[in-house]
Amino acid sequence: MLHVLYASETGNGEELVERVAPPAARAAGIGVRVREIDAVSLEELAQMRWALFVVSTTGQGDVPYDVGELWDALIAADAPELDQLRFGVLALGDRVYADFCQAGIEFDDRLAELGAQRLVELVTCDYDYETPASRWLREGIDAVARDMAGAAGGADAGEPTGADPGPSDPGSAPAGPQDVEPEPLRIPDPAARTDGTAIVEDVRVLTDRDPDREILHCTLALPPALAAAGPDGDGPPWRVGDSLDLLEPNDPRLVAAVLDRLRIDPDQVVEDGTTSISAARLLTERLELRQLPRSLVEAIQERTGDDALGRLLAARATDFERWRWGRDLLSVLEDVPQLEADAEDLARWLRPLQTRAYSIASSPRVDAGRVDLTVRTLRYERAGRILEGTASGALSRLARSAGEEPDGNPSREVLVRHRPAPGFRLPDDSSADLVMIGPGVGVAPFRGYLQERSARGDTGRSWLLCGIRERTTDLLYARELEAWRDEGVLTRLDVAESRAADGAEYVQHTMDRLGPELFAWIDGGAHLHVCGDAREMAPAVRLALRAVASRELGSPERGAAWVARLQAEHRYREDVY
Ligand SMILES: Cc1cc2nc3c(=O)[nH]c(=O)nc-3n(C[C@H](O)[C@H](O)[C@H](O)COP(=O)(O)OP(=O)(O)OC[C@H]3O[C@@H](n4cnc5c(N)ncnc54)[C@H](O)[C@@H]3O)c2cc1C
Ligand SMILES: Cc1cc2nc3c(=O)[nH]c(=O)nc-3n(C[C@H](O)[C@H](O)[C@H](O)COP(=O)(O)O)c2cc1C
């Protein structure tokens, strides 16, 4: 039996494995069992003979949240030998992040350290993982089938027999860790990865006092594929806690400036054999002009021989990340005035236009065909130019233009994709207590949770801890939250004010201040869900929780064990970005 195990945070790995593995195993004539890695104990892993792993990286180079327990056991000094196991790891990641595919790479290394034998070499996949990942999985399953046949003289050798598995077919293992090469010229079609077109029915500014800290509330009517009930009539495919990815076109001002800088005719037609498109549309709808890959800089450096870019590429990864932060394509072009490039070069060098994820801030029980989103507008100044985030900037411009329409109705289309968050769901148990920590736009999914809890008539207590600058002006959804508190849907609401007259407070400080009550809730069985900033907030919340538990239990060791138990029971969930 082959085990195909996935560690997936946002569902890409899970979807891949479930789609590809069963038919591929059938075609190869072997039995397969597909599961989350989380469902497998270390003891069971120590019994397995063939396993393929699809491991995504989340957070900052982290293994997906649910794998924590197995991972901790695997990296422990007393982890068992796995020398009966023949395995392969496919690592999913994104080069936007500094620790590219870190979790998969570490997983692969550790299995080998424990004596497991690589039957299929590690492959790392970037955001455009679908084709190479499907190929890896199909080839991996074929390699296992050949190995099983060699080991047992049959099609499926079953679980361990203690016999030497025998040599693998040398032709079955790809040679060495490999990144997947991009094709020479391919005009990407990011729309093909979406679930359809939503209509932005409403977009308005929630906090209009400070344009630098603008937050928008948007309502989108979902495409039929997401709004319709499933075949068993149990509601639409999305649930509270999930996110919606938006595919917004690039800022037209940025597109015009890039075309102008490179002296590309906007109407010039670019072709790749199957698609032909104008340069203006290529840049507007197909290519990512803000989240720039390192390979772009390498290509520009190669073309221009630019010394500064050469030094940058030779520098540490963190220096490169610092340089890249805040730069869009135009900023890079401004750094290399000697560069000449045409539209085809851009199609080769740039990524497909990326979707942006937004936590769904409403419940399908309230309206299965519509979602609300809470979006912080990204707007900043760089080298005398005001830059806007692709998606948040587009929504902000829409909010402003809608304000100028007589009916105030934006009614614009946007391509969307459902991003399930299996690790960030409201507990099914309606009597479960819940502590929600969501500073800033991190409050968004919790608005969905509270709508759901209200509609379900949950009896469990709910405690929301938000973080804002000033209560009088910044508390998002203040009236709704207060109404829920009056109704008893929200048992407790605490607000950390970072610009309070009597001293700045962030959520971690509030946790500390309210430590005994927080501890009592969680120790009594409450689930703790955290949403928002991954860089500063989430680590600070983890530390604060550990500090509270250590204080309440009398020692750091007991505090750490208590937090570990909370994680092991899946009562500590994060959706941070
Ligand atoms: C699962 C998930 C859920 C999310 N939920 C929400 C949500 O509910 N609400 C929400 O608002 N966001 C949410 N986000 C973040 C969101 O997806 C986008 O990343 C964010 O809105 C920025 O997208 P953009 O297109 O506006 O900016 P982009 O065009 O993607 O620009 C981002 C780039 O701008 C630069 N940059 C960013 N900040 C600064 C800065 N302060 N100064 C200078 N340069 C900067 C960096 O180079 C960065 O890579 C979520 C993300 C994930 C992964
Ligand atoms: C919040 C968040 C953090 C991420 N952190 C990393 C990272 O540190 N390194 C990396 O290579 N990829 C990172 N990624 C990219 C994911 O690994 C990539 O999107 C992958 O396809 C997700 O697969 P999954 O849906 O199976 O979790 C991150 C993605 C998200 C949403």
XYZ file of C-alpha atoms and ligand atoms in Angstrom:
661
model
C 0.000 0.000 0.000
C 1.248 3.452 -0.917
C 0.457 6.255 1.498
C 0.105 9.721 -0.002
C 0.158 12.243 2.796
C -0.303 15.968 2.579
C 0.466 18.851 4.887
C -1.534 21.696 3.441
C -2.503 24.989 5.028
C -4.638 26.654 2.398
C -5.739 23.619 0.436
C -3.458 23.602 -2.627
C -1.618 20.432 -1.591
C -4.791 18.764 -0.425
C -6.601 19.505 -3.674
C -3.639 18.294 -5.715
C -3.293 14.995 -3.872
C -6.983 14.216 -3.867
C -7.323 15.002 -7.548
C -4.217 13.242 -8.827
C -3.285 10.377 -6.497
C -6.309 8.016 -6.648
C -6.552 7.829 -10.473
C -2.767 7.701 -10.861
C -2.524 4.819 -8.373
C -5.382 3.023 -10.132
C -3.590 3.444 -13.442
C -0.373 2.095 -11.884
C -2.258 -0.856 -10.385
C -1.408 -0.187 -6.735
C -3.431 0.524 -3.628
C -3.258 4.040 -2.220
C -4.375 5.681 0.974
C -4.623 9.472 0.902
C -4.638 11.353 4.198
C -3.518 14.485 5.979
C -0.126 13.942 7.586
C -1.784 15.062 10.761
C -3.903 11.899 10.808
C -0.785 9.696 10.981
C 1.051 8.904 14.202
C 4.807 8.506 14.403
C 4.287 4.832 15.222
C 2.266 4.387 12.059
C 4.870 6.235 10.013
C 7.503 3.899 11.427
C 5.503 0.976 9.978
C 5.027 2.411 6.506
C 7.028 1.161 3.630
C 6.084 3.520 0.806
C 4.941 7.090 1.280
C 4.824 10.204 -0.866
C 4.502 13.510 0.954
C 3.214 16.841 -0.332
C 4.368 19.456 2.145
C 3.445 23.124 1.815
C 5.220 25.888 3.634
C 3.249 28.446 5.565
C 3.860 31.335 7.955
C 7.550 32.088 7.726
C 9.116 28.876 6.581
C 6.813 26.869 8.858
C 5.173 23.505 8.431
C 1.401 23.770 8.134
C -0.202 24.311 11.450
C -1.725 20.877 11.957
C 1.538 19.044 11.369
C 3.163 20.572 14.420
C 2.726 17.556 16.652
C 4.108 14.986 14.209
C 6.880 17.371 13.199
C 7.930 17.921 16.818
C 8.051 14.148 17.305
C 10.049 13.701 14.110
C 12.672 16.266 15.043
C 12.952 15.014 18.630
C 16.218 13.309 19.533
C 14.389 10.074 20.334
C 12.564 9.839 16.984
C 12.543 6.244 15.727
C 14.588 4.987 12.815
C 12.569 5.009 9.594
C 14.865 2.761 7.605
C 11.987 0.668 6.255
C 10.469 3.722 4.554
C 10.973 4.581 0.889
C 9.675 8.039 0.222
C 9.499 11.199 -1.834
C 8.667 14.791 -0.875
C 7.083 17.440 -3.048
C 7.505 20.861 -1.492
C 4.968 23.581 -2.294
C 5.886 27.182 -1.662
C 6.222 30.614 -3.135
C 9.400 32.496 -3.981
C 7.832 35.677 -2.672
C 8.753 34.306 0.757
C 12.316 34.282 2.046
C 12.181 30.667 3.248
C 11.194 29.137 -0.061
C 9.698 25.661 0.447
C 11.489 25.466 3.775
C 9.027 23.081 5.413
C 9.190 20.538 2.585
C 12.976 20.758 2.401
C 13.331 20.192 6.151
C 10.812 17.366 6.082
C 12.707 15.638 3.285
C 16.042 16.086 5.098
C 14.719 14.777 8.376
C 13.180 11.631 6.887
C 16.516 10.861 5.244
C 18.375 11.547 8.500
C 16.148 9.000 10.206
C 17.237 6.391 7.683
C 14.358 6.547 5.195
C 15.417 6.078 1.590
C 14.517 8.571 -1.124
C 12.775 6.774 -3.917
C 11.797 10.019 -5.594
C 13.929 13.127 -5.215
C 12.678 16.347 -3.674
C 11.081 18.817 -6.045
C 10.299 22.375 -4.987
C 7.393 24.136 -6.652
C 6.652 27.830 -6.816
C 3.210 29.471 -7.018
C 2.584 27.984 -10.483
C 2.821 24.498 -9.086
C -0.069 22.761 -10.822
C 1.644 21.236 -13.846
C 4.995 20.276 -12.282
C 3.330 19.067 -9.086
C 0.839 16.842 -10.913
C 3.690 15.447 -12.980
C 5.811 14.761 -9.890
C 2.970 12.932 -8.189
C 2.127 10.792 -11.217
C 5.801 9.934 -11.799
C 6.303 9.275 -8.095
C 3.369 6.858 -8.017
C 4.745 5.044 -11.066
C 8.161 4.817 -9.383
C 6.584 3.348 -6.246
C 4.630 0.841 -8.329
C 7.859 -0.317 -9.993
C 9.597 -0.510 -6.635
C 6.770 -2.530 -5.127
C 6.862 -4.908 -8.048
C 10.622 -5.284 -7.616
C 10.302 -5.800 -3.845
C 7.538 -8.362 -3.755
C 7.282 -9.642 -7.283
C 3.702 -8.393 -7.340
C 1.749 -5.275 -8.148
C 1.137 -4.190 -4.535
C 3.417 -5.415 -1.803
C 1.243 -4.303 1.122
C 2.606 -3.176 4.507
C 6.012 -4.191 5.837
C 7.021 -7.803 5.869
C 10.486 -7.259 7.233
C 11.952 -8.325 3.904
C 14.548 -6.192 2.186
C 12.594 -3.992 -0.180
C 15.182 -4.614 -2.886
C 16.821 -2.142 -5.185
C 14.699 0.490 -6.834
C 14.506 0.872 -10.560
C 17.331 3.293 -11.291
C 15.223 4.841 -13.994
C 12.505 5.745 -11.523
C 14.245 8.485 -9.584
C 14.642 11.929 -11.063
C 18.184 13.226 -10.656
C 18.699 15.437 -7.619
C 16.641 18.275 -6.092
C 15.294 20.348 -8.896
C 13.329 23.524 -9.442
C 10.952 23.515 -12.329
C 12.115 25.531 -15.320
C 9.683 28.087 -16.678
C 8.711 27.627 -20.304
C 10.335 29.979 -22.855
C 7.345 32.140 -23.821
C 3.953 31.439 -22.384
C 1.332 34.130 -22.058
C -0.256 33.221 -18.764
C -3.991 33.081 -18.262
C -4.539 33.740 -14.563
C -8.307 33.846 -15.103
C -8.248 30.105 -15.814
C -7.447 29.411 -12.155
C -10.454 31.286 -10.827
C -13.923 30.040 -9.923
C -15.677 32.717 -11.952
C -16.767 36.315 -11.886
C -18.138 38.040 -8.816
C -19.849 41.417 -8.822
C -18.628 44.047 -6.415
C -21.983 45.333 -5.231
C -20.771 47.629 -2.520
C -17.437 49.051 -1.459
C -17.098 51.781 1.100
C -14.507 53.288 3.360
C -14.972 52.302 6.998
C -12.326 54.638 8.395
C -12.197 57.827 6.423
C -10.408 60.043 8.905
C -6.876 59.063 7.942
C -6.333 58.294 4.233
C -3.059 56.517 5.087
C -4.912 53.953 7.178
C -7.933 53.427 4.978
C -9.978 50.269 5.509
C -12.706 49.213 3.106
C -15.810 47.106 3.502
C -16.794 45.291 0.311
C -19.762 43.129 -0.593
C -19.425 40.773 -3.543
C -22.124 38.695 -5.205
C -20.463 35.316 -5.803
C -20.349 33.439 -9.099
C -22.802 30.497 -9.346
C -20.060 27.919 -8.663
C -19.521 29.409 -5.207
C -23.033 30.517 -4.398
C -24.807 27.274 -5.268
C -25.593 24.536 -2.791
C -23.609 21.301 -3.107
C -25.111 18.086 -4.504
C -26.174 16.988 -1.013
C -27.940 20.303 -0.499
C -25.778 21.263 2.456
C -24.968 24.830 1.471
C -22.340 26.467 -0.708
C -18.703 25.272 -0.804
C -17.405 28.145 1.324
C -17.497 28.398 5.087
C -16.700 30.998 7.667
C -12.941 31.197 8.187
C -12.267 30.700 4.457
C -10.861 33.421 2.229
C -11.715 34.735 -1.188
C -8.909 35.391 -3.652
C -9.450 38.348 -5.970
C -7.786 38.707 -9.346
C -7.686 42.474 -9.761
C -6.043 44.032 -12.824
C -2.935 46.143 -12.457
C -3.180 49.863 -11.787
C -3.711 51.490 -15.230
C -1.305 54.299 -14.269
C 1.444 51.777 -13.591
C 0.758 49.951 -16.872
C 0.895 53.203 -18.836
C 4.136 54.268 -17.152
C 5.851 50.904 -17.844
C 4.794 50.958 -21.511
C 6.005 54.521 -21.800
C 9.360 53.821 -20.097
C 10.097 50.855 -22.392
C 8.625 52.618 -25.439
C 6.258 49.701 -26.077
C 3.254 50.441 -28.292
C 0.164 49.580 -26.170
C -1.544 48.115 -29.271
C 1.369 45.918 -30.295
C 0.218 42.301 -30.470
C 2.097 39.666 -28.462
C 1.653 35.996 -29.411
C 2.755 32.670 -27.976
C 1.232 30.267 -30.510
C -2.135 29.927 -28.776
C -2.858 33.411 -27.469
C -2.527 36.780 -29.077
C -3.062 39.853 -26.980
C -2.202 43.554 -27.032
C 0.746 44.696 -24.949
C -1.552 46.911 -22.876
C -3.848 43.999 -21.987
C -0.877 41.709 -21.362
C 0.401 44.107 -18.730
C -3.012 44.912 -17.307
C -4.575 41.462 -17.013
C -1.896 38.820 -17.374
C 1.397 39.807 -15.741
C 2.244 40.557 -12.126
C 3.787 44.020 -11.926
C 4.227 44.241 -8.146
C 5.234 40.894 -6.646
C 8.467 40.580 -8.572
C 10.478 37.356 -8.814
C 14.211 37.226 -8.252
C 14.527 35.756 -11.749
C 13.400 39.141 -13.144
C 16.362 40.828 -11.515
C 18.677 38.060 -12.722
C 17.406 38.484 -16.283
C 17.793 42.274 -16.185
C 21.273 41.962 -14.702
C 22.241 39.478 -17.395
C 20.963 41.796 -20.123
C 22.494 45.018 -18.770
C 25.515 43.771 -16.811
C 24.455 46.316 -14.177
C 26.960 46.275 -11.286
C 24.535 47.360 -8.577
C 22.110 44.577 -9.485
C 25.029 42.150 -9.611
C 26.028 43.097 -6.071
C 22.437 42.802 -4.945
C 22.129 39.310 -6.373
C 25.336 38.284 -4.645
C 24.148 39.707 -1.321
C 22.276 37.828 1.394
C 18.682 36.830 0.713
C 17.491 39.210 3.427
C 19.197 42.144 1.673
C 17.475 41.192 -1.533
C 14.116 40.989 0.250
C 14.678 44.423 1.764
C 15.497 45.821 -1.668
C 12.440 44.214 -3.230
C 10.049 45.428 -0.511
C 7.880 48.247 -1.847
C 9.280 48.162 -5.399
C 7.004 47.658 -8.360
C 8.156 47.005 -11.924
C 8.474 50.719 -12.644
C 10.758 51.216 -9.612
C 13.041 48.474 -10.922
C 13.056 49.956 -14.421
C 13.943 53.329 -12.922
C 16.989 51.690 -11.295
C 18.294 50.498 -14.689
C 17.669 53.335 -17.182
C 19.968 51.575 -19.680
C 17.633 48.560 -19.926
C 15.855 47.970 -23.201
C 13.141 45.345 -23.219
C 10.034 44.511 -25.205
C 6.675 43.058 -24.273
C 7.854 39.492 -24.945
C 10.725 39.967 -22.516
C 8.249 41.058 -19.866
C 6.073 38.001 -20.567
C 9.151 35.794 -20.042
C 10.430 37.577 -16.968
C 7.320 38.337 -14.950
C 4.928 36.071 -13.084
C 1.321 35.588 -14.021
C -0.846 38.191 -12.324
C -1.444 36.906 -8.785
C -4.661 36.744 -6.827
C -4.843 38.381 -3.395
C -6.587 36.622 -0.492
C -9.153 38.286 1.763
C -10.768 36.657 4.777
C -14.470 36.247 4.285
C -16.149 38.496 6.831
C -19.657 37.054 6.615
C -21.508 33.767 7.018
C -23.222 31.688 4.327
C -26.083 31.251 6.788
C -26.796 34.966 6.427
C -26.322 35.084 2.645
C -24.865 32.117 0.771
C -24.594 34.092 -2.469
C -22.673 37.077 -1.118
C -19.527 37.634 0.893
C -18.274 40.643 2.789
C -14.564 41.461 2.875
C -12.586 43.888 5.023
C -9.639 45.296 3.099
C -6.834 47.566 4.243
C -5.751 49.861 1.420
C -2.041 49.631 0.725
C -0.819 53.075 -0.309
C 2.655 54.502 0.231
C 5.125 56.954 -1.198
C 8.363 55.832 -2.810
C 10.842 58.055 -4.623
C 8.254 60.809 -5.012
C 5.563 58.511 -6.380
C 2.379 57.289 -4.651
C 2.152 53.527 -5.067
C -0.957 51.475 -4.389
C -1.424 47.755 -3.821
C -2.884 46.043 -6.850
C -6.040 44.641 -5.280
C -6.563 46.992 -2.367
C -5.716 50.004 -4.560
C -8.232 48.914 -7.201
C -10.942 48.515 -4.558
C -10.057 51.848 -3.014
C -10.308 53.600 -6.379
C -13.641 51.893 -6.889
C -14.859 53.121 -3.494
C -13.888 56.648 -4.433
C -15.500 56.488 -7.865
C -18.637 54.847 -6.431
C -18.946 57.809 -4.091
C -19.176 60.015 -7.153
C -21.945 57.941 -8.826
C -25.538 59.116 -8.273
C -26.617 55.712 -6.886
C -23.272 55.061 -5.179
C -23.295 51.551 -6.661
C -19.923 50.378 -8.003
C -21.260 47.229 -9.740
C -17.978 46.031 -11.181
C -16.889 42.511 -12.068
C -13.902 40.765 -10.514
C -12.584 37.247 -10.980
C -12.483 35.303 -7.735
C -11.303 32.027 -6.321
C -12.383 30.301 -3.133
C -9.489 29.599 -0.771
C -10.609 27.073 1.832
C -8.993 27.299 5.261
C -9.492 23.830 6.727
C -7.234 24.838 9.609
C -9.278 27.907 10.523
C -12.853 26.782 10.865
C -15.372 27.693 13.521
C -15.636 24.663 15.852
C -18.612 22.496 14.872
C -19.521 22.141 18.524
C -21.983 24.967 19.115
C -21.366 24.828 22.849
C -17.600 25.352 22.499
C -16.177 28.547 23.981
C -14.091 30.660 21.633
C -11.475 33.352 22.113
C -10.813 35.384 18.945
C -7.805 37.666 18.605
C -8.026 39.871 15.523
C -6.321 43.243 15.519
C -6.918 45.571 12.557
C -8.395 43.778 9.546
C -7.721 40.540 11.439
C -11.232 41.040 12.809
C -12.694 40.113 9.401
C -13.162 36.324 9.785
C -14.493 36.812 13.304
C -17.350 38.939 11.978
C -18.185 35.856 9.890
C -17.835 33.601 12.940
C -20.160 35.808 14.979
C -22.772 35.954 12.215
C -22.607 32.164 12.063
C -22.791 31.738 15.830
C -25.783 34.060 15.957
C -27.560 32.249 13.082
C -26.772 28.809 14.545
C -27.927 29.849 17.998
C -24.644 28.691 19.519
C -24.581 28.399 23.275
C -20.774 28.581 23.624
C -19.264 31.816 24.921
C -17.359 34.138 22.544
C -14.632 36.589 23.482
C -13.271 38.988 20.861
C -10.046 40.860 21.362
C -9.480 43.541 18.669
C -6.660 45.978 18.201
C -7.143 49.485 16.873
C -5.518 52.887 17.024
C -8.311 54.830 18.698
C -11.599 53.453 19.888
C -13.665 56.507 18.987
C -12.714 56.436 15.311
C -11.227 53.060 14.400
C -13.255 50.222 15.893
C -14.408 48.333 12.818
C -17.998 47.113 12.835
C -18.443 48.794 16.237
C -22.240 48.889 16.112
C -22.599 45.271 15.071
C -20.152 44.118 17.709
C -21.942 46.057 20.393
C -25.319 44.689 19.235
C -23.947 41.139 19.393
C -22.639 41.834 22.851
C -26.065 43.097 23.930
C -27.679 39.951 22.479
C -25.177 37.698 24.227
C -23.701 36.325 20.966
C -20.492 38.089 21.954
C -19.856 37.430 25.610
C -16.899 39.705 25.911
C -15.314 42.442 23.772
C -11.908 43.922 24.565
C -10.171 46.535 22.502
C -6.430 47.201 22.596
C -5.889 50.856 21.697
C -2.445 51.632 20.379
C -3.038 55.406 20.575
C -4.898 55.501 23.887
C -4.343 58.642 25.959
C -3.300 56.532 28.947
C -0.633 54.532 27.052
C -0.309 52.337 23.976
C -1.705 48.839 24.227
C -1.452 46.035 21.652
C -3.377 42.779 21.837
C -0.473 40.958 23.460
C -0.486 43.542 26.274
C -4.239 43.103 26.736
C -3.724 39.333 26.910
C -1.144 39.908 29.577
C -3.368 42.320 31.515
C -6.327 39.933 31.390
C -4.137 36.864 31.901
C -6.060 35.064 34.682
C -9.406 35.303 32.835
C -7.872 34.376 29.506
C -6.190 31.387 31.071
C -9.417 30.315 32.796
C -11.363 30.413 29.513
C -8.788 28.430 27.570
C -7.959 26.039 30.384
C -11.692 25.387 30.627
C -11.761 24.228 26.992
C -12.092 27.401 24.900
C -10.594 27.430 21.388
C -8.169 30.249 20.598
C -8.185 31.653 17.055
C -5.798 34.376 15.904
C -5.963 36.340 12.650
C -3.919 39.179 11.163
C -0.299 40.194 10.880
C 2.169 37.298 10.680
C 5.372 39.242 11.217
C 4.853 41.020 14.522
C 1.449 40.227 15.957
C 1.300 36.420 15.731
C 4.695 35.798 17.410
C 3.866 38.382 20.095
C 0.556 36.647 20.788
C 2.293 33.257 21.031
C 4.772 34.683 23.525
C 2.056 36.409 25.533
C 0.040 33.208 25.753
C 3.031 31.260 26.960
C 3.822 33.983 29.517
C 0.252 33.980 30.833
C 0.220 30.185 31.131
C 3.638 30.151 32.817
C 2.463 32.683 35.366
C -0.783 30.886 36.067
C 0.880 27.464 36.322
C 3.930 28.612 38.256
C 6.734 27.707 35.834
C 7.854 28.282 32.229
C 8.038 24.525 31.635
C 4.414 24.012 32.693
C 3.401 27.026 30.600
C 5.129 25.628 27.509
C 3.558 22.198 28.046
C 0.118 23.783 28.424
C 0.516 25.679 25.113
C 1.789 22.513 23.431
C -1.286 20.634 24.633
C -3.532 23.379 23.293
C -1.853 23.027 19.912
C -2.030 19.250 20.008
C -5.767 19.479 20.660
C -6.079 21.856 17.676
C -7.537 24.497 19.923
C -4.920 27.093 18.888
C -5.516 28.182 15.313
C -3.859 30.937 13.318
C -4.703 32.566 10.007
C -1.879 35.041 9.663
C -0.384 36.747 6.662
C -5.021 33.972 3.885
C -4.933 35.478 3.752
C -5.985 36.265 4.198
C -5.900 37.660 4.082
N -6.930 38.432 4.531
C -6.877 39.767 4.433
C -7.969 40.588 4.873
O -8.995 40.098 5.358
N -7.850 41.933 4.722
C -6.733 42.511 4.182
O -6.684 43.752 4.067
N -5.684 41.769 3.758
C -5.749 40.408 3.836
N -4.704 39.642 3.375
C -3.584 40.324 2.690
C -3.965 40.501 1.215
O -4.030 39.233 0.585
C -2.970 41.330 0.406
O -1.682 40.814 0.619
C -2.959 42.796 0.740
O -4.265 43.369 0.611
C -2.014 43.543 -0.221
O -2.434 43.266 -1.534
P -2.356 44.408 -2.651
O -2.692 43.778 -3.948
O -3.156 45.588 -2.247
O -0.839 44.800 -2.602
P 0.297 44.198 -3.554
O 0.166 44.780 -4.892
O 0.281 42.735 -3.407
O 1.587 44.808 -2.895
C 2.217 44.147 -1.844
C 3.653 44.608 -1.857
O 3.720 45.981 -1.485
C 4.874 46.222 -0.714
N 4.439 46.758 0.583
C 3.524 46.242 1.414
N 3.364 47.050 2.480
C 4.178 48.079 2.299
C 4.453 49.220 3.065
N 3.842 49.448 4.217
N 5.358 50.065 2.583
C 5.992 49.849 1.408
N 5.768 48.771 0.645
C 4.874 47.911 1.090
C 5.606 44.912 -0.601
O 6.568 44.877 -1.626
C 4.514 43.898 -0.844
O 5.003 42.694 -1.391
C -4.763 38.258 3.505
C -3.711 37.448 3.056
C -3.784 36.079 3.187
C -2.643 35.228 2.705
C 0.204 32.991 5.067
C 1.135 32.294 4.097
C 2.478 32.117 4.396
C 3.343 31.468 3.487
N 4.667 31.303 3.791
C 5.486 30.696 2.916
C 6.891 30.535 3.184
O 7.392 30.926 4.227
N 7.661 29.919 2.244
C 7.144 29.443 1.064
O 7.887 28.906 0.252
N 5.828 29.581 0.797
C 4.996 30.200 1.676
N 3.664 30.367 1.381
C 3.184 29.934 0.075
C 2.492 28.593 0.145
O 3.375 27.565 0.554
C 1.980 28.288 -1.251
O 0.964 29.232 -1.556
C 1.433 26.880 -1.345
O 0.981 26.641 -2.672
C 0.303 26.704 -0.379
O -0.059 25.367 -0.394
P -1.254 24.842 0.538
O -2.487 25.491 0.000
O -1.245 23.375 0.351
O -0.984 25.243 1.930
C 2.832 31.002 2.263
C 1.459 31.200 1.974
C 0.625 31.837 2.867
C -0.820 32.059 2.507
